[in-house]
CSV table of C-alpha atoms in Angstrom, one decimal:
chain,number,residue,atom,x,y,z
P,24,LYS,CA,0.0,0.0,0.0
P,25,ASN,CA,1.4,3.4,-1.0
P,26,GLU,CA,2.0,5.9,1.8
P,27,VAL,CA,0.0,8.5,-0.2
P,28,GLU,CA,-3.2,7.6,-1.9
P,29,GLN,CA,-5.2,9.8,-4.2
P,30,SER,CA,-8.7,9.5,-5.5
P,31,PRO,CA,-10.0,9.4,-8.1
P,32,GLN,CA,-7.2,8.4,-10.5
P,33,ASN,CA,-9.1,10.0,-13.4
P,34,LEU,CA,-11.8,12.6,-13.4
P,35,THR,CA,-13.8,14.1,-16.2
P,36,ALA,CA,-15.9,17.2,-15.6
P,37,GLN,CA,-18.0,19.7,-17.6
P,38,GLU,CA,-16.9,23.3,-17.5
P,39,GLY,CA,-18.3,25.1,-14.5
P,40,GLU,CA,-18.5,22.0,-12.3
P,41,PHE,CA,-17.2,21.9,-8.7
P,42,ILE,CA,-14.4,19.4,-8.5
P,43,THR,CA,-12.9,17.6,-5.5
P,44,ILE,CA,-9.7,15.5,-5.4
P,45,ASN,CA,-8.8,13.6,-2.3
P,46,CYS,CA,-5.5,12.6,-0.7
P,47,SER,CA,-5.0,10.2,2.2
P,48,TYR,CA,-1.6,9.4,3.8
P,49,SER,CA,-0.4,6.9,6.3
P,50,VAL,CA,2.8,8.5,7.6
P,51,GLY,CA,3.6,11.4,9.9
P,52,ILE,CA,4.0,14.6,8.0
P,53,SER,CA,5.1,18.2,8.6
P,54,ALA,CA,3.2,19.6,5.6
P,55,LEU,CA,1.4,18.6,2.5
P,56,HIS,CA,1.8,20.0,-1.0
P,57,TRP,CA,-0.8,20.1,-3.8
P,58,LEU,CA,1.0,20.3,-7.2
P,59,GLN,CA,-0.2,20.7,-10.8
P,60,GLN,CA,1.6,19.0,-13.7
P,61,HIS,CA,0.8,19.8,-17.3
P,62,PRO,CA,1.8,17.7,-20.3
P,63,GLY,CA,5.5,18.2,-20.9
P,64,GLY,CA,6.2,17.6,-17.3
P,65,GLY,CA,6.7,20.9,-15.5
P,66,ILE,CA,5.3,20.9,-11.9
P,67,VAL,CA,3.8,24.0,-10.3
P,68,SER,CA,3.3,24.2,-6.5
P,69,LEU,CA,-0.3,25.2,-5.8
P,70,PHE,CA,-0.4,25.0,-2.0
P,71,MET,CA,1.7,23.9,0.9
P,72,LEU,CA,-0.3,23.5,4.1
P,73,SER,CA,0.1,22.0,7.5
P,74,SER,CA,-3.3,22.8,9.0
P,75,GLY,CA,-6.7,24.2,8.2
P,76,LYS,CA,-7.5,25.6,4.8
P,77,LYS,CA,-6.0,27.8,2.1
P,78,LYS,CA,-7.6,29.5,-0.9
P,79,HIS,CA,-6.1,30.9,-4.0
P,80,GLY,CA,-8.5,32.1,-6.7
P,81,ARG,CA,-10.8,29.2,-7.6
P,82,LEU,CA,-8.7,26.7,-5.7
P,83,ILE,CA,-9.2,25.6,-2.1
P,84,ALA,CA,-7.1,23.1,-0.2
P,85,THR,CA,-8.0,21.7,3.2
P,86,ILE,CA,-6.2,19.3,5.5
P,87,ASN,CA,-7.3,17.3,8.5
P,88,ILE,CA,-4.1,16.2,10.4
P,89,GLN,CA,-6.0,13.9,12.8
P,90,GLU,CA,-7.7,12.0,10.0
P,91,LYS,CA,-4.6,12.2,7.7
P,92,HIS,CA,-6.6,13.5,4.8
P,93,SER,CA,-6.5,16.4,2.5
P,94,SER,CA,-8.8,17.7,-0.3
P,95,LEU,CA,-8.3,20.0,-3.3
P,96,HIS,CA,-11.4,21.7,-4.6
P,97,ILE,CA,-11.7,23.6,-7.8
P,98,THR,CA,-14.7,25.9,-8.1
P,99,ALA,CA,-16.2,26.9,-11.5
P,100,SER,CA,-13.9,24.5,-13.4
P,101,HIS,CA,-12.5,25.5,-16.7
P,102,PRO,CA,-10.8,23.6,-19.5
P,103,ARG,CA,-7.5,25.2,-18.7
P,104,ASP,CA,-7.7,23.4,-15.3
P,105,SER,CA,-7.1,20.2,-17.2
P,106,ALA,CA,-3.9,18.7,-15.8
P,107,VAL,CA,-2.5,16.1,-13.4
P,108,TYR,CA,-2.9,17.1,-9.8
P,109,ILE,CA,-0.5,15.5,-7.4
P,110,CYS,CA,-0.6,15.3,-3.6
P,111,ALA,CA,2.8,15.1,-1.9
P,112,VAL,CA,3.6,14.9,1.8
P,113,LEU,CA,6.7,16.4,3.5
P,114,THR,CA,8.1,13.7,5.8
P,115,SER,CA,11.1,13.5,8.1
P,116,GLY,CA,14.3,14.6,6.4
P,117,SER,CA,12.3,17.1,4.4
P,118,ARG,CA,11.7,14.7,1.5
P,119,LEU,CA,8.5,14.6,-0.5
P,120,THR,CA,6.5,11.4,-1.0
P,121,PHE,CA,4.1,11.7,-3.8
P,122,GLY,CA,0.7,10.2,-4.7
P,123,GLU,CA,0.2,8.8,-8.1
P,124,GLY,CA,-1.7,11.8,-9.3
P,125,THR,CA,-5.2,12.5,-10.5
P,126,GLN,CA,-5.7,13.2,-14.2
P,127,LEU,CA,-8.4,15.9,-14.5
P,128,THR,CA,-10.1,16.7,-17.8
P,129,VAL,CA,-12.5,19.6,-18.0
P,130,ASN,CA,-14.6,19.6,-21.2
P,131,PRO,CA,-16.1,22.8,-22.6
E,243,ASP,CA,13.6,36.2,-10.4
E,244,ALA,CA,14.4,33.0,-12.3
E,245,GLY,CA,12.8,29.9,-11.1
E,246,VAL,CA,14.5,26.5,-10.8
E,247,THR,CA,16.3,25.8,-14.0
E,248,GLN,CA,17.3,22.4,-15.3
E,249,SER,CA,19.5,21.5,-18.2
E,250,PRO,CA,19.2,19.9,-20.7
E,251,THR,CA,15.5,19.7,-21.2
E,252,HIS,CA,15.7,16.6,-23.3
E,253,LEU,CA,18.3,14.0,-23.7
E,254,ILE,CA,18.7,10.7,-25.6
E,255,LYS,CA,21.4,8.3,-24.5
E,256,THR,CA,22.4,4.7,-25.3
E,257,ARG,CA,22.4,1.8,-22.8
E,258,GLY,CA,25.6,1.7,-20.9
E,259,GLN,CA,26.4,5.4,-21.3
E,260,GLN,CA,26.7,8.0,-18.5
E,261,VAL,CA,24.6,11.1,-18.1
E,262,THR,CA,24.9,14.3,-16.1
E,263,LEU,CA,21.8,16.4,-15.3
E,264,ARG,CA,22.1,19.9,-13.9
E,265,CYS,CA,19.9,22.0,-11.7
E,266,SER,CA,20.2,25.7,-10.6
E,267,PRO,CA,18.0,26.5,-7.6
E,268,ILE,CA,16.1,29.7,-7.0
E,269,SER,CA,18.5,32.3,-5.8
E,270,GLY,CA,19.0,32.0,-2.1
E,271,HIS,CA,17.6,28.5,-1.8
E,272,LYS,CA,20.0,26.1,0.0
E,273,SER,CA,18.2,22.8,-0.5
E,274,VAL,CA,18.0,20.8,-3.7
E,275,SER,CA,16.2,17.5,-4.2
E,276,TRP,CA,16.1,15.2,-7.2
E,277,TYR,CA,13.1,13.0,-8.2
E,278,GLN,CA,12.5,10.5,-10.9
E,279,GLN,CA,9.1,10.3,-12.6
E,280,VAL,CA,8.5,7.3,-14.8
E,281,LEU,CA,5.6,7.7,-17.3
E,282,GLY,CA,2.2,7.4,-15.6
E,283,GLN,CA,3.6,7.4,-12.0
E,284,GLY,CA,4.2,9.9,-9.3
E,285,PRO,CA,7.8,11.1,-8.8
E,286,GLN,CA,10.1,9.1,-6.6
E,287,PHE,CA,12.7,10.6,-4.3
E,288,ILE,CA,16.3,10.1,-5.4
E,289,PHE,CA,18.5,12.5,-3.4
E,290,GLN,CA,18.4,15.6,-1.2
E,291,TYR,CA,21.2,18.1,-0.5
E,292,TYR,CA,21.2,20.8,2.0
E,293,GLU,CA,24.0,23.2,2.5
E,294,LYS,CA,26.2,21.1,0.2
E,295,GLU,CA,25.7,17.9,2.2
E,296,GLU,CA,23.7,14.9,1.3
E,297,ARG,CA,20.8,14.7,3.7
E,298,GLY,CA,18.8,11.9,2.2
E,299,ARG,CA,18.9,9.2,-0.4
E,300,GLY,CA,16.0,7.2,-1.9
E,301,ASN,CA,15.9,3.6,-2.9
E,302,PHE,CA,18.1,3.9,-6.0
E,303,PRO,CA,21.2,1.9,-7.0
E,304,ASP,CA,24.7,3.2,-6.6
E,305,ARG,CA,24.8,4.0,-10.3
E,306,PHE,CA,23.0,7.2,-9.2
E,307,SER,CA,25.1,9.9,-7.6
E,308,ALA,CA,24.7,13.6,-7.0
E,309,ARG,CA,26.5,16.6,-5.6
E,310,GLN,CA,25.8,20.2,-4.6
E,311,PHE,CA,28.2,23.0,-5.3
E,312,PRO,CA,29.2,26.0,-3.2
E,313,ASN,CA,26.7,28.1,-5.2
E,314,TYR,CA,24.0,25.5,-4.3
E,315,SER,CA,23.5,24.3,-7.9
E,316,SER,CA,23.5,20.5,-8.2
E,317,GLU,CA,24.3,17.7,-10.6
E,318,LEU,CA,22.8,14.3,-10.8
E,319,ASN,CA,24.9,11.6,-12.4
E,320,VAL,CA,23.7,8.2,-13.7
E,321,ASN,CA,26.2,5.6,-14.8
E,322,ALA,CA,25.7,2.5,-16.9
E,323,LEU,CA,22.3,3.6,-18.1
E,324,LEU,CA,19.5,1.1,-18.4
E,325,LEU,CA,16.4,1.3,-20.5
E,326,GLY,CA,14.5,1.6,-17.2
E,327,ASP,CA,16.2,4.8,-16.4
E,328,SER,CA,14.1,6.5,-19.1
E,329,ALA,CA,12.1,9.0,-17.1
E,330,LEU,CA,11.5,12.7,-16.3
E,331,TYR,CA,14.1,13.9,-13.8
E,332,LEU,CA,12.8,16.7,-11.6
E,333,CYS,CA,14.8,19.0,-9.5
E,334,ALA,CA,13.2,21.0,-6.6
E,335,SER,CA,14.6,23.7,-4.5
E,336,SER,CA,13.5,25.1,-1.2
E,337,SER,CA,14.9,28.1,0.8
E,338,ASN,CA,15.5,26.1,3.9
E,339,TRP,CA,14.9,22.8,5.6
E,340,GLY,CA,11.3,21.7,5.4
E,341,THR,CA,10.0,24.8,3.5
E,342,GLU,CA,8.0,24.9,0.3
E,343,ALA,CA,9.5,23.2,-2.7
E,344,PHE,CA,9.6,24.7,-6.1
E,345,PHE,CA,10.2,22.5,-9.2
E,346,GLY,CA,12.0,22.9,-12.4
E,347,GLN,CA,10.6,21.9,-15.8
E,348,GLY,CA,12.5,18.6,-15.6
E,349,THR,CA,14.9,16.8,-17.9
E,350,ARG,CA,13.3,14.1,-20.0
E,351,LEU,CA,15.9,11.3,-20.4
E,352,THR,CA,15.3,8.6,-23.0
E,353,VAL,CA,17.6,5.6,-23.0
E,354,VAL,CA,17.7,3.5,-26.2
């Protein structure tokens, strides 16, 4: 079993829909990253959080440390949001352990 | 300010050859980490350097080595390349220990 599990693996939505991607982890962490990866490979850090909730534009990330769970929400989704979204946890030694990613496709 | 820069962006090598990948962190960042991402999977941790010292190593064979220079840039070396080494190699830098990581665009290595 992977230390970081994401669901769903694939997600297709219509433009304007509210989207949720979930991340569960089984190890102790100091923080959690949500990352976005577009075709071609480059990774962009969306959020780093260790408690509570963060919001940036249409993106919202929450984390529940006790339940070892985090969610990434996208409101009013748009085709340009289509990408792979990756959850990564920061463990001891300041290394990142990644989930397998969620492929999001938003259709117009 | 320039972000994390990696070079080259693409590379094709033959089995058995050696390769060196380079990473320049964001100015002022002291920590550099390397990750391997095989197609369709999440990245896997290879190495971490902080203040020019190796601080962590993932489950990779000794063919993989790295170093960090006084200016905090870093090199990843892979010897005796195998077909299975074909992957996207990502470099991430952070300003300090345990702070937010910023990623480069990656180097796509193809071994034929």
